[in-house]
Structures are given as C-alpha cells and as structure tokens.
Amino acid sequence: MSQFHFDPDSYLTMMREEVFAYDEFQRRTAEATTGGRPVSRILELGTGTGETTRRVLARHPDARLVGIDASESMLGFAGSLDRTDLRVGRLEDPLPPGPFDLVVAALVVHHLDGPGKRDLFDRVADVLTPGGRFVLADVIVPDRPEDAVTPLTPGFDLPDRVDAQLEWLAAAGFDARVVWARRDLVVVVAESVGRSASEAGVAT
Ligand SMILES: C[S@@+](CC[C@H](N)C(=O)[O-])C[C@H]1O[C@@H](n2cnc3c(N)ncnc32)[C@H](O)[C@@H]1O
C-alpha cells in the first residue's frame, strides 16, 4: 500500500485501485469468520475506516466488536458503527483483555516484522476463548514473484510468506489453514487448539 499515512477520505478509492481484488478479499474475510463456534465478542485489529468491521458485524448480528487501530483519524471515520467499541491502540501493545470468540485482522499484520507477527500471534491466542477463531487476511510474499502485485512501501509494509506465518500460528497454539488465496492476498482461518496440541505435528 503506497501511502505511509492512510487518508480516511480517499482510503476506499485507493484500496480499490491498489489491492486488485479488494472487495472480494473483504467478502472472503467476513465469510471466514462464520461456521465456527457462536460469536458474541469480536476483537478487530486494524479497524481503519471500518470496511472489514461492517462486513464482519453483518455476519454476526448479535455480536459486539472491540476495534483497535493506531490512527485516530481512520477510526474517526468508522466511529458511527453500531455495536462497536473503537480504541486507538497499536498491535505491538497489550491487546484489550479477552476473552473474545473471534479475532479478525485484515491488511494490518503485514505492518509487523517476523518477530512482531510471532509475538502478536501468541498474544491473540491468549485473548481467544478455547476453540475460538483468528482470521488473518493479508498481503503476503507469494511463491511466484510475478504474483507480487500489491504496491508496497519498503519499511512500512513487511509481508512474510504464508508458510512461515502458518508455522508461527501453529507454535502459538492454532490449527491454521489458508481458505482463500489470490496472487499475493490470502485469508487464513486459525482455530485455537492450545500450544501443545498444535505443536505436536508442526516443526517451527
Ligand atoms: C490497510 S488499513 C486496513 C483497514 C481495514 N481492515 C481494511 O481492510 O480495509 C491498515 C490499518 O492498520 C492501521 N495500522 C497500521 N499499523 C498498525 C499498528 N502497528 N497497530 C495498529 N494499527 C495499525 C492503519 O492505521 C490502518 O488504519
């Protein structure tokens, strides 16, 4: 994503220009939050202007959502959403205390480096209920260089390969799988199964 600071007014237009399957990606992300255990408490990481939030809440009409984002101005745009508690906060800092049934993060975790992602996955596991779900939807480093189509800003966008992230999720106690992938975008569903169970079959 080409801008270091997102502008809430032009955000959606920019994303639709730069993330080639943005609307399908958002739809697949929301879809990936369904089909698991009943969801009443949701934590969203990187709420931004609420594009993911609206779609996820529509799938969980009885749920309440806590959303965090480092940008007060982006959250200001999302501020009028029902059933939400939006807070300025960084992924690197302690997460809001759980338990949450669902944690969802779209197009934000790639702003952390590898150790930062690993640390975040551990902390997401800590705030999820047992059997809860983490939906990680993001830009990644694809297997084929020609699939790296999303414009990125060096030093600000720090994607990793999806295989590495699946291993880090397993080490954090998740049973994780890719449910949708297109070029350099993926949606991962990670179910919380506990650290010893997930590590039994996965090398880290
Ligand atoms: C590309 S937007 C994604 C917003 C929304 N989830 C979507 O898919 O449209 C990324 C958001 O992450 C926020 N962000 C970036 N780095 C962050 C960090 N370290 N902690 C919290 N929020 C961060 C930005 O302020 C921005 O609102």
Coordinates of N, CA and C and ligand atoms in Angstrom, one line a residue, residues 1 6 11 15 22 25-26 44-48 51-52 68-71 74 89-92 106-108 111-112, ligand 1:
M1 N 0.8 -1.2 0.0 CA 0.0 0.0 0.0 C 0.9 1.2 0.0
F6 N -2.5 6.6 6.0 CA -3.7 6.5 5.2 C -4.6 7.7 5.4
Y11 N -9.3 6.6 1.3 CA -8.9 5.3 1.6 C -9.5 4.2 0.7
M15 N -7.6 1.9 -2.0 CA -7.5 0.4 -1.8 C -8.1 -0.3 -3.1
Y22 N -9.9 -6.2 -3.9 CA -10.2 -5.7 -2.5 C -11.5 -6.1 -2.1
F25 N -11.7 -9.8 -1.5 CA -10.9 -10.1 -0.3 C -11.7 -9.8 1.0
Q26 N -12.4 -8.7 1.0 CA -13.1 -8.3 2.2 C -14.3 -9.3 2.4
E44 N -11.2 -6.8 16.6 CA -10.7 -6.5 15.3 C -9.4 -5.7 15.4
L45 N -8.4 -6.1 14.7 CA -7.1 -5.5 14.7 C -7.0 -4.7 13.4
G46 N -6.6 -3.4 13.5 CA -6.5 -2.6 12.3 C -7.9 -2.2 11.7
T47 N -8.7 -1.7 12.5 CA -10.1 -1.4 12.1 C -10.2 -0.4 10.9
G48 N -9.2 0.6 10.9 CA -9.2 1.6 9.9 C -10.6 2.3 9.8
E51 N -14.1 -0.8 7.0 CA -14.6 -1.6 5.8 C -14.7 -3.1 6.2
T52 N -13.8 -3.6 6.9 CA -13.9 -5.0 7.4 C -14.9 -5.2 8.5
I68 N -9.3 -2.0 17.4 CA -8.2 -1.1 17.7 C -7.5 -0.7 16.3
D69 N -6.9 0.5 16.4 CA -6.2 1.0 15.2 C -5.3 2.1 15.8
A70 N -4.1 2.2 15.1 CA -3.1 3.2 15.6 C -3.5 4.6 15.2
S71 N -4.4 4.7 14.2 CA -4.8 6.0 13.7 C -6.1 6.5 14.2
M74 N -8.4 7.5 11.2 CA -9.1 6.4 10.5 C -10.2 5.9 11.3
G89 N -5.0 2.2 19.4 CA -4.1 1.3 20.0 C -3.2 0.6 18.9
R90 N -2.0 0.2 19.3 CA -1.1 -0.4 18.4 C -1.1 -1.9 18.6
L91 N -0.8 -2.6 17.6 CA -0.7 -4.1 17.7 C 0.4 -4.5 18.5
E92 N 1.4 -3.7 18.6 CA 2.6 -4.0 19.4 C 2.4 -3.9 20.9
A106 N -7.5 -7.6 9.1 CA -7.4 -7.5 7.6 C -6.4 -6.4 7.2
L107 N -5.4 -6.8 6.4 CA -4.4 -5.8 5.9 C -3.7 -5.0 6.9
V108 N -3.4 -5.6 8.0 CA -2.7 -4.8 9.1 C -1.5 -5.6 9.6
H111 N 2.2 -5.1 8.6 CA 3.0 -3.9 9.1 C 4.0 -4.3 10.2
L112 N 3.9 -5.5 10.7 CA 4.8 -6.0 11.7 C 5.9 -6.9 11.0
Ligands
LIG1 C1 -4.8 -1.0 5.1 S1 -5.7 -0.5 6.5 C2 -6.8 -1.9 6.8 C3 -8.1 -1.4 7.3 C4 -9.3 -2.4 7.1 N1 -9.0 -3.6 8.0 C5 -9.4 -2.8 5.7 O1 -9.1 -4.0 5.4 O2 -9.8 -2.0 4.9 C6 -4.5 -0.7 7.8 C7 -4.8 0.0 9.1 O3 -3.9 -0.5 10.0 C8 -3.5 0.5 10.9 N2 -2.2 0.2 11.4 C9 -1.0 0.1 10.8 N3 -0.1 -0.3 11.6 C10 -0.7 -0.5 12.8 C11 -0.2 -0.9 14.0 N4 1.1 -1.3 14.2 N5 -1.0 -1.0 15.1 C12 -2.4 -0.7 14.9 N6 -2.9 -0.3 13.7 C13 -2.0 -0.2 12.7 C14 -3.6 1.8 10.0 O4 -3.8 3.0 10.8 C15 -4.7 1.5 9.1 O5 -5.9 2.0 9.6

